[in-house]
Coordinates of C-alpha atoms in Angstrom, one line a residue:
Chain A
X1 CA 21.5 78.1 261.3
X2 CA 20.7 81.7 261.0
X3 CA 22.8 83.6 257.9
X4 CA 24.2 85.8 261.4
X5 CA 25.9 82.7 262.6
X6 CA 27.9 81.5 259.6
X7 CA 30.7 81.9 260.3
X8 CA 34.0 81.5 257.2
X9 CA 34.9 78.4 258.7
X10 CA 31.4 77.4 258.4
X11 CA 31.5 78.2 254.9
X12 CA 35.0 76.1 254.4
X13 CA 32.9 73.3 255.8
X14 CA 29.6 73.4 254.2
X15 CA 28.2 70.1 252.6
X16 CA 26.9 70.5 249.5
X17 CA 23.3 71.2 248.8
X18 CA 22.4 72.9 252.3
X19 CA 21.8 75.9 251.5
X20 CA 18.1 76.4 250.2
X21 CA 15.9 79.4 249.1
X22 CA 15.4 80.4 252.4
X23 CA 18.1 81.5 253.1
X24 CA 19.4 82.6 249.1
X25 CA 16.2 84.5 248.0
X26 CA 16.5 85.3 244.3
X27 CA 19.0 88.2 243.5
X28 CA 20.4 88.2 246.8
X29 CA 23.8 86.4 245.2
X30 CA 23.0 88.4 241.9
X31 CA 22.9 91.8 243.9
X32 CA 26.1 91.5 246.2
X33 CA 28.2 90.5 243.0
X34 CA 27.2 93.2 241.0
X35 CA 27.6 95.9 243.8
X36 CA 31.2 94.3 244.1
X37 CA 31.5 94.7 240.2
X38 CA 31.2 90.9 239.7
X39 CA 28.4 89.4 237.7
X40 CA 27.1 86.2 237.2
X41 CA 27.6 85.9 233.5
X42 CA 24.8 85.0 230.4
X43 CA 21.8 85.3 232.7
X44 CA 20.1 87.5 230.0
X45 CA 19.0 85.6 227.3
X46 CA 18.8 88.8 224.9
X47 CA 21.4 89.6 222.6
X48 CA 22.8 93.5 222.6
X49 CA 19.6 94.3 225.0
X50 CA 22.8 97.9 225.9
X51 CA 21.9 98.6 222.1
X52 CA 26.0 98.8 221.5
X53 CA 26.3 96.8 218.3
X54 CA 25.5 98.0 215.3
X55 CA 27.4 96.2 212.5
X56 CA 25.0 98.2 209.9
X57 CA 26.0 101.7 211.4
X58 CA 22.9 102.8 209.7
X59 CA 22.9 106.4 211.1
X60 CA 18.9 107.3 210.4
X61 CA 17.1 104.4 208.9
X62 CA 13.6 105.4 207.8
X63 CA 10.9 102.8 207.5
X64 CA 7.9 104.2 204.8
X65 CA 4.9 102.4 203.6
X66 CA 7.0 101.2 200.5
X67 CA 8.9 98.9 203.1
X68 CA 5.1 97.8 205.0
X69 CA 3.8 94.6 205.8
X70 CA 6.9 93.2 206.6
X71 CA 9.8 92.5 209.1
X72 CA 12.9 94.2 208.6
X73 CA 16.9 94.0 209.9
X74 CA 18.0 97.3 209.4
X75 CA 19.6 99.2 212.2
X76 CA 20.9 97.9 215.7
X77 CA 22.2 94.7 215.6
X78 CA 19.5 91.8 216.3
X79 CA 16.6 94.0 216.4
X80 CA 13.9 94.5 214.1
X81 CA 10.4 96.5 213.4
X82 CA 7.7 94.9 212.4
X83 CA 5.2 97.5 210.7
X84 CA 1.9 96.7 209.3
X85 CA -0.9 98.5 207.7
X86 CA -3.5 97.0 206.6
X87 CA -6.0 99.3 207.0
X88 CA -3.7 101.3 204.2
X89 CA -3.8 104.4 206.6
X90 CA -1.5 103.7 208.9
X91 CA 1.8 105.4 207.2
X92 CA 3.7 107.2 209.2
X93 CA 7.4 107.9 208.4
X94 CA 9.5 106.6 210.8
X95 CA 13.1 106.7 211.7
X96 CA 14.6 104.3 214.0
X97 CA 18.7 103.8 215.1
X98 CA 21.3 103.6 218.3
X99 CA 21.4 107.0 219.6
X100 CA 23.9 108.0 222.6
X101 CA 21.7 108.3 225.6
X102 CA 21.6 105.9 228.2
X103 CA 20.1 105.8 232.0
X104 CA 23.8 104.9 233.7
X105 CA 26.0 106.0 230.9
X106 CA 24.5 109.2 230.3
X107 CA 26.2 110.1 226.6
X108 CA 28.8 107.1 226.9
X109 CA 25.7 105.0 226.4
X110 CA 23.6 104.0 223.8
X111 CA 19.8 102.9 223.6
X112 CA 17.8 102.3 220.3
X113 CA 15.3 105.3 219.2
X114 CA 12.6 105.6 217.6
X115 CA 10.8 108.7 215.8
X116 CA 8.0 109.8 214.2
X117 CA 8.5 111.4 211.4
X118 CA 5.1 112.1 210.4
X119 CA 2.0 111.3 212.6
X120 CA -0.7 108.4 211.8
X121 CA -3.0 106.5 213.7
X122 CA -3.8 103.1 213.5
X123 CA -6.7 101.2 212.6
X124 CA -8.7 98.2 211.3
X125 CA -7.8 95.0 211.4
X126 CA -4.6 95.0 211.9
X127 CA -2.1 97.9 212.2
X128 CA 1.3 98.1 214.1
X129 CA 4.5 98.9 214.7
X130 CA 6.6 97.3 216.6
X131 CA 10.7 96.7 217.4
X132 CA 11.2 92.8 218.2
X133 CA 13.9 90.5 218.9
X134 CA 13.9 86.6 217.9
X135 CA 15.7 84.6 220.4
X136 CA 17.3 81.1 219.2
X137 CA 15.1 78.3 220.3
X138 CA 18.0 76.1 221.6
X139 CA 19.2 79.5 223.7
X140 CA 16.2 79.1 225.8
X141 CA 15.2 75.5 226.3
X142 CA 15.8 75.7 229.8
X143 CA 13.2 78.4 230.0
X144 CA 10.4 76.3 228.3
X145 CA 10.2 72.8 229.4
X146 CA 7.4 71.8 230.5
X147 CA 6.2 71.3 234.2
X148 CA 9.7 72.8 235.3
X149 CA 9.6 76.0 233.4
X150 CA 10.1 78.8 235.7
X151 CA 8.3 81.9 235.7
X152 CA 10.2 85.0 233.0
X153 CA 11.3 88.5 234.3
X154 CA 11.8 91.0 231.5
X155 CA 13.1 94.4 232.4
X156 CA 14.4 97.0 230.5
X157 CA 14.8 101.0 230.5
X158 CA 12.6 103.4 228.8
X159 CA 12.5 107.3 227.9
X160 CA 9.8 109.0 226.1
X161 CA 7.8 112.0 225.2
X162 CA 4.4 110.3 225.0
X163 CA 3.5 109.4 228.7
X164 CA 0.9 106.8 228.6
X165 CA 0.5 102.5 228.6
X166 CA 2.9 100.7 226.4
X167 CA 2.7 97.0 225.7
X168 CA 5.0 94.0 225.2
X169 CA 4.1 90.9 223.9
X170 CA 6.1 87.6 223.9
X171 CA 5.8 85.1 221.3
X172 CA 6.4 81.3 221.8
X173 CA 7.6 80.7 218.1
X174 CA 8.9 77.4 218.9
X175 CA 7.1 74.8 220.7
X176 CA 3.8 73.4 219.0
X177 CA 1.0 76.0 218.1
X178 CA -2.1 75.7 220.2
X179 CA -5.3 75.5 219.1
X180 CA -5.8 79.1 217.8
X181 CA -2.0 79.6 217.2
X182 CA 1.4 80.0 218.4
X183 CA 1.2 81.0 222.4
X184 CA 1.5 84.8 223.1
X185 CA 1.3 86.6 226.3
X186 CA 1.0 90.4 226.6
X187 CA 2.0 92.9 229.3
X188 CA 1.8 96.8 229.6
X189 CA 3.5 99.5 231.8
X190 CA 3.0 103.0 232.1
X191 CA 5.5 105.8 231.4
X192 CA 4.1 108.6 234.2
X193 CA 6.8 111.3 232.8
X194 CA 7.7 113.0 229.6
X195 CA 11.7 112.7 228.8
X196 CA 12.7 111.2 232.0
X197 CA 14.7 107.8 232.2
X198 CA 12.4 105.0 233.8
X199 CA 13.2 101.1 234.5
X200 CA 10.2 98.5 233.9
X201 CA 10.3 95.7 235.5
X202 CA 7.6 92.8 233.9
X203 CA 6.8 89.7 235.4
X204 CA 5.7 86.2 233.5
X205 CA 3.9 83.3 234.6
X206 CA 5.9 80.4 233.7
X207 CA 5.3 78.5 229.9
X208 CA 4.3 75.3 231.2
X209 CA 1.9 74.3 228.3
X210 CA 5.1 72.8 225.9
X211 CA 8.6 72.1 225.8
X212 CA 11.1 74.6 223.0
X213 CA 13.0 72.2 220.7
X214 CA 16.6 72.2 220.6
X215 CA 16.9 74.2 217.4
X216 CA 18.3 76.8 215.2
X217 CA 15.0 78.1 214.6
X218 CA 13.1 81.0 216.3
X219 CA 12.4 80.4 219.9
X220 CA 10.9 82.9 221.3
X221 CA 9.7 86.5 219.8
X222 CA 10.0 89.5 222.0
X223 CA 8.2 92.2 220.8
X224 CA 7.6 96.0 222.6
X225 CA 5.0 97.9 221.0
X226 CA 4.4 101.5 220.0
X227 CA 1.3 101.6 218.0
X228 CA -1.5 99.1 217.3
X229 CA -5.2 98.5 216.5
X230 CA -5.0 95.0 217.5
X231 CA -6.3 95.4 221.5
X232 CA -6.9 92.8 224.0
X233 CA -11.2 93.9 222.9
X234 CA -10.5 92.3 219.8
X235 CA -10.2 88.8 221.0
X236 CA -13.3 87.8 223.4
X237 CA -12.9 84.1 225.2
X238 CA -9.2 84.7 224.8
X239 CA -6.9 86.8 227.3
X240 CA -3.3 86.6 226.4
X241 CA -3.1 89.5 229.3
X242 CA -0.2 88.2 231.9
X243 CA -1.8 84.8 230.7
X244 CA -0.2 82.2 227.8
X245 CA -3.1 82.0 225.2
X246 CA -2.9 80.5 221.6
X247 CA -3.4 83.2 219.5
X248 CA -2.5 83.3 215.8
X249 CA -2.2 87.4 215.1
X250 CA 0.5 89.3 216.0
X251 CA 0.9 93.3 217.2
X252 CA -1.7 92.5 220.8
X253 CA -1.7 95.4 222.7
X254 CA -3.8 96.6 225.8
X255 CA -6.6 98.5 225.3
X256 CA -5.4 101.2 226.3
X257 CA -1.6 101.2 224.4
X258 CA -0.9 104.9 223.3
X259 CA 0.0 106.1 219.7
X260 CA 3.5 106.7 219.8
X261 CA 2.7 108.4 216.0
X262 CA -0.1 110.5 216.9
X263 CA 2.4 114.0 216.4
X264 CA 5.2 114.0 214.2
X265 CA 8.1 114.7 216.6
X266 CA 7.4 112.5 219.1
X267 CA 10.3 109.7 220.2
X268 CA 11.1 106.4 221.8
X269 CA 14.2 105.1 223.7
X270 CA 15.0 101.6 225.0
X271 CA 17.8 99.7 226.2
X272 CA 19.4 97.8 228.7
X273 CA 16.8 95.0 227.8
X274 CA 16.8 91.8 229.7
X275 CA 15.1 88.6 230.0
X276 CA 15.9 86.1 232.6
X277 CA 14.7 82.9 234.5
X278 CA 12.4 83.8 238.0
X279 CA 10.6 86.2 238.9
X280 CA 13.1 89.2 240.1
X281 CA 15.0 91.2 237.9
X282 CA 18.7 91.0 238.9
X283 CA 21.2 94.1 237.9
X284 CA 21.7 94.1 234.0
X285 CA 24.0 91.8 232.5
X286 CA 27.0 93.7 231.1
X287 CA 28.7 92.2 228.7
X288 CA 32.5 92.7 227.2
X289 CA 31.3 94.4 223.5
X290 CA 33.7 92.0 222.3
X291 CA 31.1 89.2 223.5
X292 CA 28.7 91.0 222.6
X293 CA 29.6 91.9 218.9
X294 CA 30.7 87.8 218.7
X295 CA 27.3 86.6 219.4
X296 CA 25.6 89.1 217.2
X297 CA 27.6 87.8 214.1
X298 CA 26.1 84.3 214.6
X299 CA 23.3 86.5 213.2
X300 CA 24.8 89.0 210.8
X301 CA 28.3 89.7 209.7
X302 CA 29.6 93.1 207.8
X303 CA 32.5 93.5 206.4
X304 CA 35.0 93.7 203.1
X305 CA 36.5 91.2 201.1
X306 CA 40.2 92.3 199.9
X307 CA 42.5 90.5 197.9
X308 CA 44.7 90.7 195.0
X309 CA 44.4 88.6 191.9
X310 CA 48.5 88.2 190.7
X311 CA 48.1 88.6 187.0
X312 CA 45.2 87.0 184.4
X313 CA 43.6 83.7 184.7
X314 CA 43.4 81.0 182.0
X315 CA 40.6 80.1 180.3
X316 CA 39.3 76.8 181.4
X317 CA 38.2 74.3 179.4
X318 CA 34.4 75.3 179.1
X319 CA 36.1 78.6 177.3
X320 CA 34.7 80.6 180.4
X321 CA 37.5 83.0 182.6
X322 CA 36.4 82.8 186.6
X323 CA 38.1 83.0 189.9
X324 CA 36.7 81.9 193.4
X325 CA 37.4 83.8 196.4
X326 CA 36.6 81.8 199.5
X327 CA 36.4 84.2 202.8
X328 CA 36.1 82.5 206.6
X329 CA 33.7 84.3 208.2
X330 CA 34.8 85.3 211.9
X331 CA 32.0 83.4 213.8
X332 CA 30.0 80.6 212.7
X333 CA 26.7 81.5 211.8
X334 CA 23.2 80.1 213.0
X335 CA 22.7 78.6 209.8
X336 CA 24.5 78.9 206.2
X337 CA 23.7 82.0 205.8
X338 CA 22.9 84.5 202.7
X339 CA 25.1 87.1 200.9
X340 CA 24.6 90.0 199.6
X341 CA 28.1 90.8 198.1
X342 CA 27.7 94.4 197.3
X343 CA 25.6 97.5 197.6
X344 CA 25.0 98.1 194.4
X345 CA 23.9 96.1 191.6
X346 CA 26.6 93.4 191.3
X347 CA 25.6 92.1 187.6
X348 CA 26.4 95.1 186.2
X349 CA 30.2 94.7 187.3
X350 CA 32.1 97.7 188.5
X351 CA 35.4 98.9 188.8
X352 CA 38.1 99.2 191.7
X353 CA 41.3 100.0 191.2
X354 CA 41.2 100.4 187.5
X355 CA 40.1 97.1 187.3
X356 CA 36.9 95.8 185.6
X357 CA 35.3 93.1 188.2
X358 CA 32.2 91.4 187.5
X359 CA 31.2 89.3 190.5
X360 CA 28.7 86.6 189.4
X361 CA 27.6 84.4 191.9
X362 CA 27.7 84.3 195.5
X363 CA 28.2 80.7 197.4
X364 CA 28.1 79.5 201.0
X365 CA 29.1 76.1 201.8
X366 CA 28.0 76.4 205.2
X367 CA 27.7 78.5 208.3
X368 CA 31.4 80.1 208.4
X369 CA 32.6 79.9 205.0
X370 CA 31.4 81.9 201.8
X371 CA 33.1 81.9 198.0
X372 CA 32.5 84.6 195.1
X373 CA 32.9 84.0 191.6
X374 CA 34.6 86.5 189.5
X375 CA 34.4 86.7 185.6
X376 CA 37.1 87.8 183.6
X377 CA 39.4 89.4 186.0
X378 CA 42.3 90.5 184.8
X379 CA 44.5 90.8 188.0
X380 CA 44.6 93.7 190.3
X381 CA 43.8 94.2 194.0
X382 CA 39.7 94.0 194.7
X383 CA 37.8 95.0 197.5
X384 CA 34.0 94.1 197.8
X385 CA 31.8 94.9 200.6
X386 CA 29.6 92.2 201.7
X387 CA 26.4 91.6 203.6
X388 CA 26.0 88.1 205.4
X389 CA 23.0 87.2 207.2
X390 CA 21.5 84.3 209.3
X391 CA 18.9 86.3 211.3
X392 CA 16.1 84.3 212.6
Chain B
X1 CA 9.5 94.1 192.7
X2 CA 11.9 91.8 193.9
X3 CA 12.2 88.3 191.5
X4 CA 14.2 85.2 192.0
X5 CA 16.4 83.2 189.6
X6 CA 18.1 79.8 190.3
X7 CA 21.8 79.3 189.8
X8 CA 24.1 76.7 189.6
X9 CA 27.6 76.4 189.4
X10 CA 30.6 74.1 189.3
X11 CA 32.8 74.4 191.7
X12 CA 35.8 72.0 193.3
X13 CA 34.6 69.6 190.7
X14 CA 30.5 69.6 192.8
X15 CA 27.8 72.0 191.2
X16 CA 25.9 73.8 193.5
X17 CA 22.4 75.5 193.6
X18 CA 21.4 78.3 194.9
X19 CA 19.2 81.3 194.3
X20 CA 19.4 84.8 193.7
X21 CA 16.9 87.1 195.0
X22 CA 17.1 90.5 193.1
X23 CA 15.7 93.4 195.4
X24 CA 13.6 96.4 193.8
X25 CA 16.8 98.4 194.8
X26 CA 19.2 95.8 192.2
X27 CA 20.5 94.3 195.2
X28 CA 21.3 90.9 194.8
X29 CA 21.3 88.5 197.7
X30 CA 22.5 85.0 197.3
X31 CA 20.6 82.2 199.4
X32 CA 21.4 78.4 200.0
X33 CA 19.0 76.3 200.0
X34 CA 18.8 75.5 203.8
X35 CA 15.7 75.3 205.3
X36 CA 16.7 76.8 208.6
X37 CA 17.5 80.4 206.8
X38 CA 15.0 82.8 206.9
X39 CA 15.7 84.4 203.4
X40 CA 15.3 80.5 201.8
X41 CA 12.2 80.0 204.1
X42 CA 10.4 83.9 202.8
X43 CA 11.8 82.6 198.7
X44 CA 9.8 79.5 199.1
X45 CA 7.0 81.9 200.8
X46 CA 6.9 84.4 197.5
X47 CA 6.9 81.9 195.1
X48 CA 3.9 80.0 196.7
X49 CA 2.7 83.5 196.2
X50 CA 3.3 83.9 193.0
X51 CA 6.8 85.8 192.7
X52 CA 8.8 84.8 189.0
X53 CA 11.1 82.6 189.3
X54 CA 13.8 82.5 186.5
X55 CA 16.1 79.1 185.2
X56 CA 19.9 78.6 185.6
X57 CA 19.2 80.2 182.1
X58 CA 17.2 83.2 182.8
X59 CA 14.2 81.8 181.5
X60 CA 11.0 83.1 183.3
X61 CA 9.2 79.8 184.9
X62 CA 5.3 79.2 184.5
X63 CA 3.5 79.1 188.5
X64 CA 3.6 75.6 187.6
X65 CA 7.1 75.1 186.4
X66 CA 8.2 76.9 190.0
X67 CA 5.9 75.1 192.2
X68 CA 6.9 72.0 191.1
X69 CA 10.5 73.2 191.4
X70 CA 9.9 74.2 195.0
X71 CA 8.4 70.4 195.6
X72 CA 11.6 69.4 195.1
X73 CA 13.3 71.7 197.6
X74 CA 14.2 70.7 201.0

C-alpha cells in the first residue's frame, strides 16, 4: 500500500514488522517529530555537542607551549585540545572557552571558541592543534560491531574568519589496533564565508573491520582540527581519506587544511555537534541541560565540600589527630575517579573561618564516593573546593 | 615539574594506597589505583619515563625501586 492510502484505522490495525525502509526512509520519522517539537531521544552519541556545560566556568583559558605535547580538560565540559609541537616552532597562544553565540539561539546560545592569540605555523613531523572528544567505548557498541555496523553521520555547526578546508578525524580507540595502528578515518569541509554560521554535514563508511568492547575505556576519539603538518602526503600506501586505515599518528589532516593560527586575531566556533547511526543527519538532539550536565559528571564533577567539625577530636591511639570527611558524589563516575581537593597547595594547610585546616590525603573508594583526611582540626565550619575527574 | 609520591592510610580499620601527583602549579591530585582512570594510566606512563616517585615516607625511589613498584600495580 501506498503511504496515501493508510488510512488511521489502518494504522490501529498494522501487524508488526510491515513497514520497511521503503516506505520510512531515514529522518523521515526523525524530521516530523522534531518539526512537531518531539524528538527521538539519545540518538547523538556526543556529550554536550550545544557546548552548554561547563562545570569549570573557565572564562578565557589560554593553552601556551608550557602546557604542549599534551591533552588537556580545561574548559567546556568533555572537550579537550590536543596541541603538539614538535617541530618546537609551533607556539602560538591560544585561548579557547563557551562563548554565547549560537546558529538557532543567537546570544541565548552557546558554542565553544577558539582564538589565536598569537600567529604560528605548523611544521615537521608532527604539529597540531586540535579540540577532541573521547566517547565511552560501551556508549557506542552498537555503532561498531562488526558486519552490522552501520555507516556514521557527524554534523555539526561552524563559524569562522578563516574561510578555507578544515578536517576531522575519527579515532577507533577501542577495538584491536591494525597493523599500523589504531583505525582513523579523516574528512574535510570547506567554510566558503568569513563570520557567517554554516552546518556540515559528514558522512562515514561504516567500521566493519572490528567489534568496540563493552568498556569503560575510550571508544572512539573525535577530533576537528585547526592546524597541522601531518597531511594525508605524509602517509603513501595508506589513505585514511573517507576510508578506515590503521594508522598510528594522530593530528591527519587534508592536504589542504588551513592554519587557523596564521594571524593573531583569528577565531573558531563550533557547536551543536552530533554523531549518529546512518547516513543522514537528523535535526540535533536537544537535550534537558539537566541531562546534559548529569552525563557530563560521569566524567567530571565541581563542587565544594562544607561541613562543620562540632568541637576537637581525640587523639587516637597512634598519638595522631585526623578526621575523614566522606562526600557522595551526585552521579556515579566512569571509573573511581581522582581528586584534586583544592586550588591551591593543600600541604601547606590554610585557613577558613579562623580555623587552621590541613587536608592531607584525598581517598576514593569507588566511582561515587570520595573521603578527605583532616589533621588536627580543631572544630569550626570548613569548606573546600574540590576537583573530581574520570575523563577518558 | 610534576612528581609523584605514594600514600597509604588507615582507614575503617583497611589501609589504602594511593598516589599523589604534585603539579608544577602545587596542585595536588589524588589517584586510585584503577586501571581504567586516565590520571593512574598517564602515572604509570611518567614513571616508565622516568618521573620520581617518592615512599609513603617521602623518600625519593631509585628508576629501579619505582619500576619494580609499578610491576606490582594493577
Amino acid at each position: 500500500m501506498s503511504l496515501q492510502q493508510i488510512t488511521a484505522n489502518d494504522i490501529l490495525n498494522l501487524p508488526a514488522n510491515t513497514v520497511s525502509n521503503t516506505q520510512l526512509v531515514a529522518g523521515s520519522v526523525e524530521n516530523y517529530l522534531s518539526s512537531q517539537n518531539s524528538f527521538i531521544t539519545y540518538r547523538n552519541r556526543i556529550h554536550n555537542g550545544e557546548m552548554a556545560v561547563n562545570q569549570r566556568a573557565t572564562a578565557n583559558v589560554t593553552n601556551t607551549a608550557s602546557i604542549l605535547n599534551s591533552a588537556l580538560y580545561n574548559s567546556i565540559d568533555r572537550w579537550k585540545t590536543s596541541f603538539f609541537n614538535n617541530s618546537g616552532s609551533f607556539n602560538p597562544t591560544i585561548s579557547w572557552k563557551q562563548t554565547t553565540d549560537h546558529p538557532i539561539k543567537g546570544s541565548n546560545g552557546s558554542c565553544l571558541e577558539i582564538v589565536a592569540q598569537t600567529s604560528a605555523t605548523p611544521s615537521g613531523n608532527v604539529d597540531f592543534f586540535g579540540v577532541l572528544q573521547s566517547i565511552e567505548a560501551q556508549h557506542i557498541t552498537d555503532l561498531f560491531c562488526g558486519a552490522n555496523s552501520p555507516n556514521l553521520t557527524l554534523s555539526f555547526w561552524v563559524k569562522t574568519n578563516v574561510t578555507g578546508t578544515y578536517s576531522v578525524q575519527l579515532r577507533d580507540q577501542g577495538t584491536s589496533p591494525g597493523p599500523n595502528g589504531q583505525y582513523i578515518i579523516v574528512s574535510s569541509y570547506t567554510v566558503p564565508t568569513s563570520g557567517v554560521w554554516q552546518k556540515v554535514v559528514l558522512n562515514f563508511p561504516a567500521p566493519t573491520y572490528s567489534a568496540m568492547p563493552n568498556s569503560v575505556n575510550a571508544g572512539l576519539g573525535v577530533g576537528f582540527y585547526y592546524a597541522s603538518s601531518e597531511t594525508l602526503a605524509n602517509t603513501p600506501g595508506i589513505n585514511p581519506y573517507n576510508n578506515w586505515a590503521s594508522l598510528s599518528t594522530w593530528g591527519f589532516v587534508a592536504n589542504t587544511q588551513a592554519n587557523l593560527f596564521s594571524t593573531a586575531g583569528n577565531y573558531f566556533r563550533l557547536t551543536d555537534v552530533q554523531l549518529e547511526s546512518g547516513s543522514t543527519a537528523t535535526p540535533f538532539e536537544r537535550r534537558p541541560y539537566a541531562v546534559e550536565l548529569q552525563l557530563c559528571q560521569r566524567y567530571y564533577f565541581q563542587g565544594q565540600m562544607n561541613f562543620t567539625i562540632a568541637g576537637s577530636i581525640t587523639t587516637a591511639t597512634n598519638g595522631q589527630q585526623y578526621y575523614f570527611v566522606p562526600y557522595n558524589l551526585p552521579v556515579s563516575m566512569r571509573t573511581t575517579p581522582s581528586i584534586t581537593p583544592s586550588g591551591s597547595n593543600v600541604l601547606t594547610g590554610y585557613t577558613y573561618n579562623n580555623q587552621t585546616l590541613n587536608l592531607q590525603w584525598g581517598y576514593t573508594p569507588g566511582p561515587q564516593e570520595i573521603v578527605l583526611k583532616m589533621d588536627n582540626p580543631s572544630g569550626g565550619n570548613f569548606s573546600t573546593p574540590i576537583y573530581v575527574s574520570a575523563e577518558i | 615539574m610534576k612528581t609523584y609520591k605514594i600514600n597509604e592510610v588507615t582507614f575503617k580499620e583497611e589501609t589504602f594506597t594511593n598516589i599523589q601527583r604534585v603539579d608544577a602549579d602545587h596542585m595536588s591530585t589524588f589517584i586510585p589505583l584503577s586501571e581504567f582512570n586516565s590520571d593512574y594510566q598517564q602515572f604509570k606512563i611518567d614513571i616508565a619515563k622516568g618521573a620520581q616517585l617518592s615512599d609513603a615516607n617521602n623518600n625519593v625511589m631509585t628508576s629501579e625501586q619505582a619500576n619494580t613498584f609499578l610491576a606490582t600495580l594493577p
